[in-house]
Amino acid sequence: MKKWNTFSRKDFLKNSTLALTGLSMTKGLSQNMMSSDSTFQVLGGKLTYKNVRLETGFEYEEGEVIGTKTDLFLVEIENGKISKITPNQPHAKAIDAKGHLMLPSFRDMHIHLDKTFYGDKWQATRKRTNGVKGMITLEQKMLPELLKTSTQKAEKLIELLQSKGSNFARSHVNIEPTSKLQSLINLQKALENKKNTFGAELVAFPQHGVFYTDSVPFLKDAAQMDIDFIGGVDPYTIDGAIEKTIDFTVQLALDNNKGIDIHLHESGESGLKTVEYLIQKVNENPVLKGKTFISHCFVLGKLEKNKQEEVAEKLGASQIGIASTIPIGSLIMPIPTLYKYQVNVVTGNDSIVDHWNTYGTGSVLQKANLMAQLYGYNTEFLLSRSLKLATGNILPLNDQGQQQWPKIGDKANIAFVDASCSAEAVARVSPVTSLVFEGNVVY
């Protein structure tokens, strides 16, 4: 793909309101940071990168976006934030980005860091019986052994995510009578160990049902701990009561100033009723707008087009987001329709190599690629827009091709990718070459 260089550094700096930042350089970088071949970790220091490729605009032909303009810059980071962006100085004493593309770092917004085989010997999933309730029975048997090493395995899984460009995750964590609060405590240890290199928000997840296994007392305790969302799973199938389960979840979130993120796999009438009832409860409690998500929400993929539009419009108006793993096969989620109504769509790897799922690469850039393939987003413009699924809706260029990231003062959450532009990164799932978390080089 052609690397467009017709947009000048001067224009980029002007558009970015950076023209007065000057050309000062970081001094005193340690020798290991100056070698472009060395492996290093810098915590809380000052970084300067040269030969950084940034997107500067679109290339048009007869009104169509046919390419992405880029140029090379010198980028300085201090106190965890981007402090300067200036014309490139190829001979500067700085970390050599080698012309790799600088992108906003990625965010895995639906994963289970507390339950994985990753980092241990290979295991495929076992044959399932009796649906989700059968899996609950299996999990009750497995959890005591899994908990013995869940902290270490969570750390290994975090390292996998980092190698794929993610430095943030929303993790669901089991809260139920078998593990009680231990799964949460173990995961919090892992996150504490990784606090300088990885960020997270946690969902108290009643994997075994709110009432089916009486997780209520443990959820109430978890809600007072360092978690961000109250979770749930298939209120009708598991608990046999949509309104009772949703009412409890909503009230617990309100009482503890938390958000909501509910797993909903049900694709029939009960799934639709759950979505509609949750919309009703959020509208009754506007403080939950923008803080409520439905994970999976497979029922949307089973609705007739008119009903899809109706429900998507209501979700958008209620500011209820959808966390989708971009399923393939017979179930295609109406993501373009959700975007049409400004529904916040996020993605994640869900389970990675555990008793629920054998697969999972750790890459949300791959999820953006899959979405682009499923919905025919194959032009330069649409591929570049697809990147937002991986970055949590942050894009280097807006729809008009104006540079909007990075800006001075932005947190230095950065992924360097071996690609010429966002469109290529999505289309080719380009390799991540380095990751920076709030100014810390971690990969």
GROMACS .gro file of C-alpha atoms in nm:
model
  443
    1MET     CA    1   0.000   0.000   0.000
    2LYS     CA    2   0.129   0.343  -0.091
    3LYS     CA    3   0.252   0.555   0.198
    4TRP     CA    4   0.102   0.895   0.127
    5ASN     CA    5   0.337   1.181   0.212
    6THR     CA    6   0.180   1.477   0.030
    7PHE     CA    7   0.038   1.631   0.349
    8SER     CA    8   0.314   1.838   0.506
    9ARG     CA    9   0.436   1.826   0.863
   10LYS     CA   10   0.356   2.196   0.883
   11ASP     CA   11  -0.008   2.132   0.795
   12PHE     CA   12  -0.027   1.845   1.044
   13LEU     CA   13   0.112   2.061   1.322
   14LYS     CA   14  -0.126   2.342   1.234
   15ASN     CA   15  -0.430   2.112   1.232
   16SER     CA   16  -0.321   1.959   1.559
   17THR     CA   17  -0.277   2.300   1.723
   18LEU     CA   18   0.082   2.202   1.792
   19ALA     CA   19   0.273   2.468   1.599
   20LEU     CA   20   0.412   2.635   1.911
   21THR     CA   21   0.540   2.321   2.081
   22GLY     CA   22   0.900   2.375   1.965
   23LEU     CA   23   1.170   2.131   1.880
   24SER     CA   24   1.318   2.054   2.220
   25MET     CA   25   1.450   1.704   2.270
   26THR     CA   26   1.462   1.469   2.562
   27LYS     CA   27   1.812   1.446   2.706
   28GLY     CA   28   1.974   1.182   2.917
   29LEU     CA   29   1.796   0.880   2.777
   30SER     CA   30   1.959   0.564   2.900
   31GLN     CA   31   2.167   0.367   2.654
   32ASN     CA   32   1.931   0.070   2.650
   33MET     CA   33   1.643   0.295   2.536
   34MET     CA   34   1.848   0.436   2.250
   35SER     CA   35   1.903   0.104   2.083
   36SER     CA   36   1.615   0.026   1.851
   37ASP     CA   37   1.691  -0.345   1.888
   38SER     CA   38   1.690  -0.366   2.268
   39THR     CA   39   1.407  -0.485   2.487
   40PHE     CA   40   1.325  -0.249   2.770
   41GLN     CA   41   1.067  -0.126   3.013
   42VAL     CA   42   1.049   0.236   3.119
   43LEU     CA   43   0.831   0.329   3.413
   44GLY     CA   44   0.731   0.687   3.473
   45GLY     CA   45   1.016   0.836   3.270
   46LYS     CA   46   1.050   1.066   2.973
   47LEU     CA   47   1.047   0.913   2.627
   48THR     CA   48   1.126   1.050   2.284
   49TYR     CA   49   1.047   0.860   1.966
   50LYS     CA   50   1.176   0.946   1.619
   51ASN     CA   51   1.055   0.815   1.283
   52VAL     CA   52   0.699   0.786   1.413
   53ARG     CA   53   0.441   0.744   1.139
   54LEU     CA   54   0.120   0.939   1.200
   55GLU     CA   55  -0.185   0.972   0.981
   56THR     CA   56  -0.240   1.327   0.853
   57GLY     CA   57  -0.539   1.306   0.619
   58PHE     CA   58  -0.714   1.123   0.338
   59GLU     CA   59  -0.621   1.110  -0.030
   60TYR     CA   60  -0.922   1.165  -0.257
   61GLU     CA   61  -1.003   1.089  -0.617
   62GLU     CA   62  -1.335   1.210  -0.755
   63GLY     CA   63  -1.466   1.246  -0.403
   64GLU     CA   64  -1.370   0.894  -0.292
   65VAL     CA   65  -1.109   0.821  -0.027
   66ILE     CA   66  -0.845   0.616  -0.208
   67GLY     CA   67  -0.557   0.639   0.039
   68THR     CA   68  -0.435   0.770   0.373
   69LYS     CA   69  -0.169   1.038   0.397
   70THR     CA   70   0.101   0.992   0.659
   71ASP     CA   71   0.428   1.152   0.758
   72LEU     CA   72   0.708   1.095   1.007
   73PHE     CA   73   0.731   1.286   1.334
   74LEU     CA   74   0.920   1.312   1.657
   75VAL     CA   75   0.694   1.237   1.957
   76GLU     CA   76   0.781   1.314   2.316
   77ILE     CA   77   0.612   1.161   2.621
   78GLU     CA   78   0.639   1.290   2.976
   79ASN     CA   79   0.449   1.214   3.297
   80GLY     CA   80   0.240   0.954   3.117
   81LYS     CA   81   0.111   1.194   2.853
   82ILE     CA   82   0.205   1.304   2.504
   83SER     CA   83   0.391   1.630   2.560
   84LYS     CA   84   0.528   1.725   2.216
   85ILE     CA   85   0.479   1.634   1.851
   86THR     CA   86   0.730   1.800   1.618
   87PRO     CA   87   0.883   1.749   1.275
   88ASN     CA   88   1.090   1.433   1.253
   89GLN     CA   89   1.460   1.440   1.339
   90PRO     CA   90   1.600   1.116   1.196
   91HIS     CA   91   1.941   1.166   1.360
   92ALA     CA   92   1.802   1.254   1.702
   93LYS     CA   93   1.910   1.067   2.013
   94ALA     CA   94   1.576   0.889   2.058
   95ILE     CA   95   1.397   0.557   2.031
   96ASP     CA   96   1.367   0.464   1.665
   97ALA     CA   97   1.006   0.378   1.572
   98LYS     CA   98   1.138   0.270   1.231
   99GLY     CA   99   0.849   0.429   1.045
  100HIS     CA  100   0.592   0.211   1.219
  101LEU     CA  101   0.241   0.348   1.253
  102MET     CA  102   0.145   0.493   1.592
  103LEU     CA  103  -0.213   0.409   1.688
  104PRO     CA  104  -0.424   0.438   2.003
  105SER     CA  105  -0.364   0.124   2.205
  106PHE     CA  106  -0.633  -0.143   2.192
  107ARG     CA  107  -0.897  -0.231   2.449
  108ASP     CA  108  -1.042  -0.577   2.511
  109MET     CA  109  -1.388  -0.498   2.645
  110HIS     CA  110  -1.517  -0.849   2.712
  111ILE     CA  111  -1.288  -1.113   2.855
  112HIS     CA  112  -1.266  -1.354   3.149
  113LEU     CA  113  -0.917  -1.309   3.290
  114ASP     CA  114  -1.002  -1.515   3.596
  115LYS     CA  115  -1.071  -1.843   3.412
  116THR     CA  116  -0.816  -1.973   3.165
  117PHE     CA  117  -0.589  -2.265   3.084
  118TYR     CA  118  -0.351  -2.024   2.912
  119GLY     CA  119   0.003  -2.052   3.044
  120ASP     CA  120  -0.051  -2.419   3.135
  121LYS     CA  121  -0.057  -2.739   2.933
  122TRP     CA  122  -0.282  -2.756   2.627
  123GLN     CA  123  -0.644  -2.852   2.688
  124ALA     CA  124  -0.933  -2.850   2.443
  125THR     CA  125  -1.291  -2.806   2.560
  126ARG     CA  126  -1.486  -3.108   2.675
  127LYS     CA  127  -1.808  -3.225   2.519
  128ARG     CA  128  -2.099  -3.014   2.643
  129THR     CA  129  -2.415  -3.160   2.790
  130ASN     CA  130  -2.731  -2.988   2.917
  131GLY     CA  131  -2.642  -2.642   2.783
  132VAL     CA  132  -2.533  -2.361   3.013
  133LYS     CA  133  -2.661  -2.537   3.325
  134GLY     CA  134  -2.449  -2.837   3.233
  135MET     CA  135  -2.149  -2.606   3.205
  136ILE     CA  136  -2.230  -2.462   3.547
  137THR     CA  137  -2.214  -2.813   3.693
  138LEU     CA  138  -1.879  -2.874   3.520
  139GLU     CA  139  -1.743  -2.541   3.639
  140GLN     CA  140  -1.842  -2.610   3.998
  141LYS     CA  141  -1.619  -2.918   3.984
  142MET     CA  142  -1.327  -2.739   3.814
  143LEU     CA  143  -1.312  -2.409   4.001
  144PRO     CA  144  -1.139  -2.525   4.322
  145GLU     CA  145  -0.842  -2.648   4.118
  146LEU     CA  146  -0.844  -2.350   3.879
  147LEU     CA  147  -0.835  -2.105   4.169
  148LYS     CA  148  -0.500  -2.242   4.288
  149THR     CA  149  -0.318  -2.085   3.993
  150SER     CA  150  -0.566  -1.826   3.865
  151THR     CA  151  -0.349  -1.526   3.961
  152GLN     CA  152  -0.046  -1.650   3.766
  153LYS     CA  153  -0.256  -1.752   3.465
  154ALA     CA  154  -0.433  -1.416   3.461
  155GLU     CA  155  -0.092  -1.247   3.444
  156LYS     CA  156   0.008  -1.469   3.151
  157LEU     CA  157  -0.316  -1.386   2.974
  158ILE     CA  158  -0.258  -1.015   3.030
  159GLU     CA  159   0.086  -1.054   2.871
  160LEU     CA  160  -0.077  -1.218   2.568
  161LEU     CA  161  -0.316  -0.923   2.533
  162GLN     CA  162  -0.025  -0.681   2.560
  163SER     CA  163   0.163  -0.861   2.283
  164LYS     CA  164  -0.142  -0.802   2.062
  165GLY     CA  165  -0.158  -0.429   2.141
  166SER     CA  166  -0.414  -0.418   2.426
  167ASN     CA  167  -0.329  -0.243   2.750
  168PHE     CA  168  -0.682  -0.232   2.891
  169ALA     CA  169  -0.955  -0.489   2.951
  170ARG     CA  170  -1.300  -0.517   3.095
  171SER     CA  171  -1.293  -0.850   3.271
  172HIS     CA  172  -1.588  -1.042   3.403
  173VAL     CA  173  -1.497  -1.228   3.720
  174ASN     CA  174  -1.690  -1.514   3.877
  175ILE     CA  175  -1.896  -1.432   4.185
  176GLU     CA  176  -2.090  -1.743   4.293
  177PRO     CA  177  -2.115  -1.987   4.587
  178THR     CA  178  -1.832  -2.214   4.468
  179SER     CA  179  -1.550  -1.960   4.444
  180LYS     CA  180  -1.731  -1.700   4.657
  181LEU     CA  181  -1.505  -1.390   4.635
  182GLN     CA  182  -1.180  -1.580   4.581
  183SER     CA  183  -1.177  -1.548   4.204
  184LEU     CA  184  -1.210  -1.170   4.242
  185ILE     CA  185  -0.937  -1.154   4.508
  186ASN     CA  186  -0.699  -1.360   4.292
  187LEU     CA  187  -0.759  -1.146   3.985
  188GLN     CA  188  -0.712  -0.828   4.183
  189LYS     CA  189  -0.369  -0.960   4.287
  190ALA     CA  190  -0.277  -1.012   3.923
  191LEU     CA  191  -0.394  -0.664   3.829
  192GLU     CA  192  -0.202  -0.512   4.119
  193ASN     CA  193   0.112  -0.686   3.993
  194LYS     CA  194   0.048  -0.539   3.647
  195LYS     CA  195  -0.077  -0.196   3.754
  196ASN     CA  196   0.211  -0.007   3.590
  197THR     CA  197   0.158  -0.178   3.256
  198PHE     CA  198  -0.211  -0.263   3.224
  199GLY     CA  199  -0.548  -0.113   3.313
  200ALA     CA  200  -0.877  -0.289   3.380
  201GLU     CA  201  -1.232  -0.257   3.494
  202LEU     CA  202  -1.411  -0.548   3.657
  203VAL     CA  203  -1.760  -0.694   3.630
  204ALA     CA  204  -1.900  -0.895   3.923
  205PHE     CA  205  -2.030  -1.186   3.720
  206PRO     CA  206  -2.284  -1.437   3.863
  207GLN     CA  207  -2.180  -1.712   3.620
  208HIS     CA  208  -2.397  -1.966   3.802
  209GLY     CA  209  -2.704  -1.745   3.813
  210VAL     CA  210  -2.817  -1.482   4.059
  211PHE     CA  211  -3.080  -1.706   4.222
  212TYR     CA  212  -3.015  -2.045   4.060
  213THR     CA  213  -2.722  -2.097   4.300
  214ASP     CA  214  -2.802  -1.808   4.537
  215SER     CA  215  -2.518  -1.574   4.447
  216VAL     CA  216  -2.699  -1.279   4.604
  217PRO     CA  217  -2.494  -1.243   4.925
  218PHE     CA  218  -2.166  -1.272   4.738
  219LEU     CA  219  -2.274  -1.018   4.476
  220LYS     CA  220  -2.369  -0.774   4.751
  221ASP     CA  221  -2.024  -0.815   4.907
  222ALA     CA  222  -1.849  -0.781   4.571
  223ALA     CA  223  -2.044  -0.463   4.492
  224GLN     CA  224  -1.875  -0.296   4.788
  225MET     CA  225  -1.529  -0.397   4.665
  226ASP     CA  226  -1.317  -0.252   4.386
  227ILE     CA  227  -1.538  -0.348   4.093
  228ASP     CA  228  -1.702  -0.134   3.825
  229PHE     CA  229  -2.005  -0.324   3.692
  230ILE     CA  230  -2.272  -0.562   3.814
  231GLY     CA  231  -2.305  -0.852   3.573
  232GLY     CA  232  -2.562  -1.114   3.491
  233VAL     CA  233  -2.634  -1.408   3.263
  234ASP     CA  234  -2.951  -1.520   3.081
  235PRO     CA  235  -3.211  -1.423   3.344
  236TYR     CA  236  -3.484  -1.647   3.202
  237THR     CA  237  -3.281  -1.956   3.111
  238ILE     CA  238  -3.075  -1.964   3.431
  239ASP     CA  239  -3.291  -1.796   3.694
  240GLY     CA  240  -3.633  -1.845   3.534
  241ALA     CA  241  -3.732  -1.485   3.608
  242ILE     CA  242  -3.650  -1.190   3.384
  243GLU     CA  243  -3.796  -0.906   3.589
  244LYS     CA  244  -3.687  -1.037   3.930
  245THR     CA  245  -3.327  -1.085   3.813
  246ILE     CA  246  -3.302  -0.754   3.626
  247ASP     CA  247  -3.464  -0.566   3.916
  248PHE     CA  248  -3.204  -0.706   4.156
  249THR     CA  249  -2.917  -0.624   3.921
  250VAL     CA  250  -3.035  -0.269   3.857
  251GLN     CA  251  -3.095  -0.197   4.225
  252LEU     CA  252  -2.754  -0.336   4.325
  253ALA     CA  253  -2.589  -0.116   4.064
  254LEU     CA  254  -2.781   0.191   4.181
  255ASP     CA  255  -2.712   0.128   4.548
  256ASN     CA  256  -2.338   0.100   4.486
  257ASN     CA  257  -2.290   0.348   4.199
  258LYS     CA  258  -2.185   0.078   3.951
  259GLY     CA  259  -2.252   0.015   3.587
  260ILE     CA  260  -2.424  -0.294   3.442
  261ASP     CA  261  -2.292  -0.550   3.192
  262ILE     CA  262  -2.516  -0.854   3.140
  263HIS     CA  263  -2.441  -1.164   2.934
  264LEU     CA  264  -2.742  -1.241   2.715
  265HIS     CA  265  -2.717  -1.549   2.494
  266GLU     CA  266  -3.093  -1.611   2.468
  267SER     CA  267  -3.202  -1.552   2.110
  268GLY     CA  268  -3.577  -1.615   2.133
  269GLU     CA  269  -3.870  -1.435   2.291
  270SER     CA  270  -3.707  -1.434   2.635
  271GLY     CA  271  -3.400  -1.262   2.492
  272LEU     CA  272  -3.608  -0.985   2.338
  273LYS     CA  273  -3.811  -0.939   2.657
  274THR     CA  274  -3.489  -0.911   2.858
  275VAL     CA  275  -3.354  -0.640   2.627
  276GLU     CA  276  -3.679  -0.445   2.633
  277TYR     CA  277  -3.712  -0.469   3.012
  278LEU     CA  278  -3.354  -0.354   3.065
  279ILE     CA  279  -3.417  -0.056   2.834
  280GLN     CA  280  -3.723   0.029   3.044
  281LYS     CA  281  -3.526   0.013   3.370
  282VAL     CA  282  -3.243   0.227   3.236
  283ASN     CA  283  -3.489   0.490   3.114
  284GLU     CA  284  -3.646   0.489   3.460
  285ASN     CA  285  -3.300   0.540   3.610
  286PRO     CA  286  -3.115   0.780   3.376
  287VAL     CA  287  -2.800   0.763   3.590
  288LEU     CA  288  -2.743   0.423   3.426
  289LYS     CA  289  -2.734   0.568   3.075
  290GLY     CA  290  -2.387   0.528   2.927
  291LYS     CA  291  -2.302   0.283   3.206
  292THR     CA  292  -2.508  -0.016   3.089
  293PHE     CA  293  -2.404  -0.285   2.840
  294ILE     CA  294  -2.545  -0.608   2.707
  295SER     CA  295  -2.279  -0.862   2.618
  296HIS     CA  296  -2.345  -1.085   2.317
  297CYS     CA  297  -2.716  -0.998   2.284
  298PHE     CA  298  -2.757  -1.267   2.018
  299VAL     CA  299  -3.129  -1.200   1.993
  300LEU     CA  300  -3.052  -0.893   1.782
  301GLY     CA  301  -2.918  -1.119   1.509
  302LYS     CA  302  -3.243  -1.318   1.499
  303LEU     CA  303  -3.488  -1.029   1.464
  304GLU     CA  304  -3.656  -0.918   1.144
  305LYS     CA  305  -3.500  -0.605   0.992
  306ASN     CA  306  -3.777  -0.368   1.106
  307LYS     CA  307  -3.758  -0.498   1.463
  308GLN     CA  308  -3.377  -0.475   1.459
  309GLU     CA  309  -3.408  -0.109   1.364
  310GLU     CA  310  -3.665  -0.045   1.636
  311VAL     CA  311  -3.461  -0.208   1.912
  312ALA     CA  312  -3.135  -0.050   1.793
  313GLU     CA  313  -3.297   0.293   1.803
  314LYS     CA  314  -3.418   0.232   2.160
  315LEU     CA  315  -3.072   0.108   2.266
  316GLY     CA  316  -2.913   0.420   2.120
  317ALA     CA  317  -3.163   0.651   2.288
  318SER     CA  318  -3.106   0.476   2.622
  319GLN     CA  319  -2.726   0.481   2.574
  320ILE     CA  320  -2.705   0.106   2.630
  321GLY     CA  321  -2.394  -0.038   2.468
  322ILE     CA  322  -2.339  -0.377   2.308
  323ALA     CA  323  -2.027  -0.584   2.379
  324SER     CA  324  -2.000  -0.819   2.084
  325THR     CA  325  -1.742  -1.087   2.012
  326ILE     CA  326  -1.839  -1.065   1.641
  327PRO     CA  327  -1.987  -1.414   1.601
  328ILE     CA  328  -1.973  -1.584   1.264
  329GLY     CA  329  -2.171  -1.866   1.104
  330SER     CA  330  -2.550  -1.868   1.118
  331LEU     CA  331  -2.565  -1.571   1.356
  332ILE     CA  332  -2.460  -1.234   1.213
  333MET     CA  333  -2.507  -0.941   1.448
  334PRO     CA  334  -2.656  -0.620   1.298
  335ILE     CA  335  -2.355  -0.406   1.386
  336PRO     CA  336  -2.405  -0.160   1.096
  337THR     CA  337  -2.761  -0.100   1.222
  338LEU     CA  338  -2.631  -0.044   1.577
  339TYR     CA  339  -2.382   0.209   1.444
  340LYS     CA  340  -2.662   0.380   1.252
  341TYR     CA  341  -2.837   0.457   1.581
  342GLN     CA  342  -2.517   0.557   1.765
  343VAL     CA  343  -2.510   0.247   1.983
  344ASN     CA  344  -2.173   0.210   2.153
  345VAL     CA  345  -2.036  -0.120   2.017
  346VAL     CA  346  -1.726  -0.268   2.183
  347THR     CA  347  -1.556  -0.602   2.140
  348GLY     CA  348  -1.342  -0.854   2.321
  349ASN     CA  349  -1.196  -1.202   2.305
  350ASP     CA  350  -1.435  -1.343   2.568
  351SER     CA  351  -1.290  -1.679   2.675
  352ILE     CA  352  -0.936  -1.767   2.570
  353VAL     CA  353  -0.832  -2.133   2.595
  354ASP     CA  354  -1.058  -2.236   2.880
  355HIS     CA  355  -1.336  -2.485   2.948
  356TRP     CA  356  -1.584  -2.270   2.753
  357ASN     CA  357  -1.378  -2.205   2.442
  358THR     CA  358  -1.071  -2.365   2.286
  359TYR     CA  359  -0.993  -2.065   2.068
  360GLY     CA  360  -0.898  -1.701   2.119
  361THR     CA  361  -0.590  -1.519   1.991
  362GLY     CA  362  -0.591  -1.223   2.228
  363SER     CA  363  -0.617  -0.977   1.937
  364VAL     CA  364  -0.903  -0.729   1.915
  365LEU     CA  365  -0.747  -0.595   1.595
  366GLN     CA  366  -0.841  -0.934   1.452
  367LYS     CA  367  -1.198  -0.868   1.569
  368ALA     CA  368  -1.200  -0.541   1.375
  369ASN     CA  369  -1.074  -0.732   1.071
  370LEU     CA  370  -1.351  -0.990   1.111
  371MET     CA  371  -1.616  -0.719   1.137
  372ALA     CA  372  -1.483  -0.552   0.823
  373GLN     CA  373  -1.498  -0.881   0.634
  374LEU     CA  374  -1.848  -0.968   0.754
  375TYR     CA  375  -2.002  -0.636   0.656
  376GLY     CA  376  -1.806  -0.563   0.340
  377TYR     CA  377  -1.606  -0.276   0.487
  378ASN     CA  378  -1.335  -0.320   0.224
  379THR     CA  379  -1.266   0.035   0.106
  380GLU     CA  380  -0.988   0.254   0.245
  381PHE     CA  381  -1.241   0.471   0.428
  382LEU     CA  382  -1.449   0.190   0.579
  383LEU     CA  383  -1.144  -0.012   0.681
  384SER     CA  384  -1.000   0.293   0.856
  385ARG     CA  385  -1.331   0.343   1.040
  386SER     CA  386  -1.331  -0.021   1.151
  387LEU     CA  387  -1.024   0.042   1.367
  388LYS     CA  388  -1.247   0.204   1.629
  389LEU     CA  389  -1.376  -0.138   1.732
  390ALA     CA  390  -1.027  -0.224   1.858
  391THR     CA  391  -0.941   0.114   2.013
  392GLY     CA  392  -1.257   0.191   2.207
  393ASN     CA  393  -1.388   0.434   1.944
  394ILE     CA  394  -1.070   0.643   1.912
  395LEU     CA  395  -0.953   0.708   1.554
  396PRO     CA  396  -0.651   0.907   1.430
  397LEU     CA  397  -0.863   1.081   1.164
  398ASN     CA  398  -1.226   1.187   1.181
  399ASP     CA  399  -1.468   1.109   0.899
  400GLN     CA  400  -1.362   1.427   0.718
  401GLY     CA  401  -0.998   1.323   0.727
  402GLN     CA  402  -0.898   1.577   0.991
  403GLN     CA  403  -0.634   1.467   1.240
  404GLN     CA  404  -0.786   1.420   1.588
  405TRP     CA  405  -0.537   1.187   1.756
  406PRO     CA  406  -0.281   1.223   1.901
  407LYS     CA  407  -0.312   1.560   2.071
  408ILE     CA  408  -0.088   1.723   2.328
  409GLY     CA  409  -0.208   1.613   2.672
  410ASP     CA  410  -0.351   1.279   2.556
  411LYS     CA  411  -0.259   0.986   2.776
  412ALA     CA  412   0.033   0.800   2.623
  413ASN     CA  413  -0.157   0.478   2.553
  414ILE     CA  414   0.002   0.378   2.225
  415ALA     CA  415   0.045   0.076   2.001
  416PHE     CA  416   0.310   0.077   1.730
  417VAL     CA  417   0.205  -0.135   1.434
  418ASP     CA  418   0.401  -0.243   1.128
  419ALA     CA  419   0.155  -0.090   0.881
  420SER     CA  420   0.135   0.215   0.656
  421CYS     CA  421  -0.209   0.327   0.778
  422SER     CA  422  -0.514   0.222   0.982
  423ALA     CA  423  -0.683   0.061   0.683
  424GLU     CA  424  -0.386  -0.166   0.621
  425ALA     CA  425  -0.356  -0.247   0.992
  426VAL     CA  426  -0.717  -0.370   0.998
  427ALA     CA  427  -0.710  -0.547   0.662
  428ARG     CA  428  -0.388  -0.736   0.733
  429VAL     CA  429  -0.409  -0.762   1.114
  430SER     CA  430  -0.064  -0.607   1.108
  431PRO     CA  431   0.180  -0.711   1.382
  432VAL     CA  432   0.215  -0.497   1.694
  433THR     CA  433   0.579  -0.403   1.745
  434SER     CA  434   0.557  -0.209   2.072
  435LEU     CA  435   0.306  -0.104   2.337
  436VAL     CA  436   0.307   0.195   2.569
  437PHE     CA  437   0.078   0.222   2.871
  438GLU     CA  438   0.049   0.571   3.020
  439GLY     CA  439   0.409   0.646   2.926
  440ASN     CA  440   0.544   0.304   3.025
  441VAL     CA  441   0.699   0.091   2.754
  442VAL     CA  442   0.567  -0.256   2.831
  443TYR     CA  443   0.610  -0.453   2.510
   0.00000   0.00000   0.00000
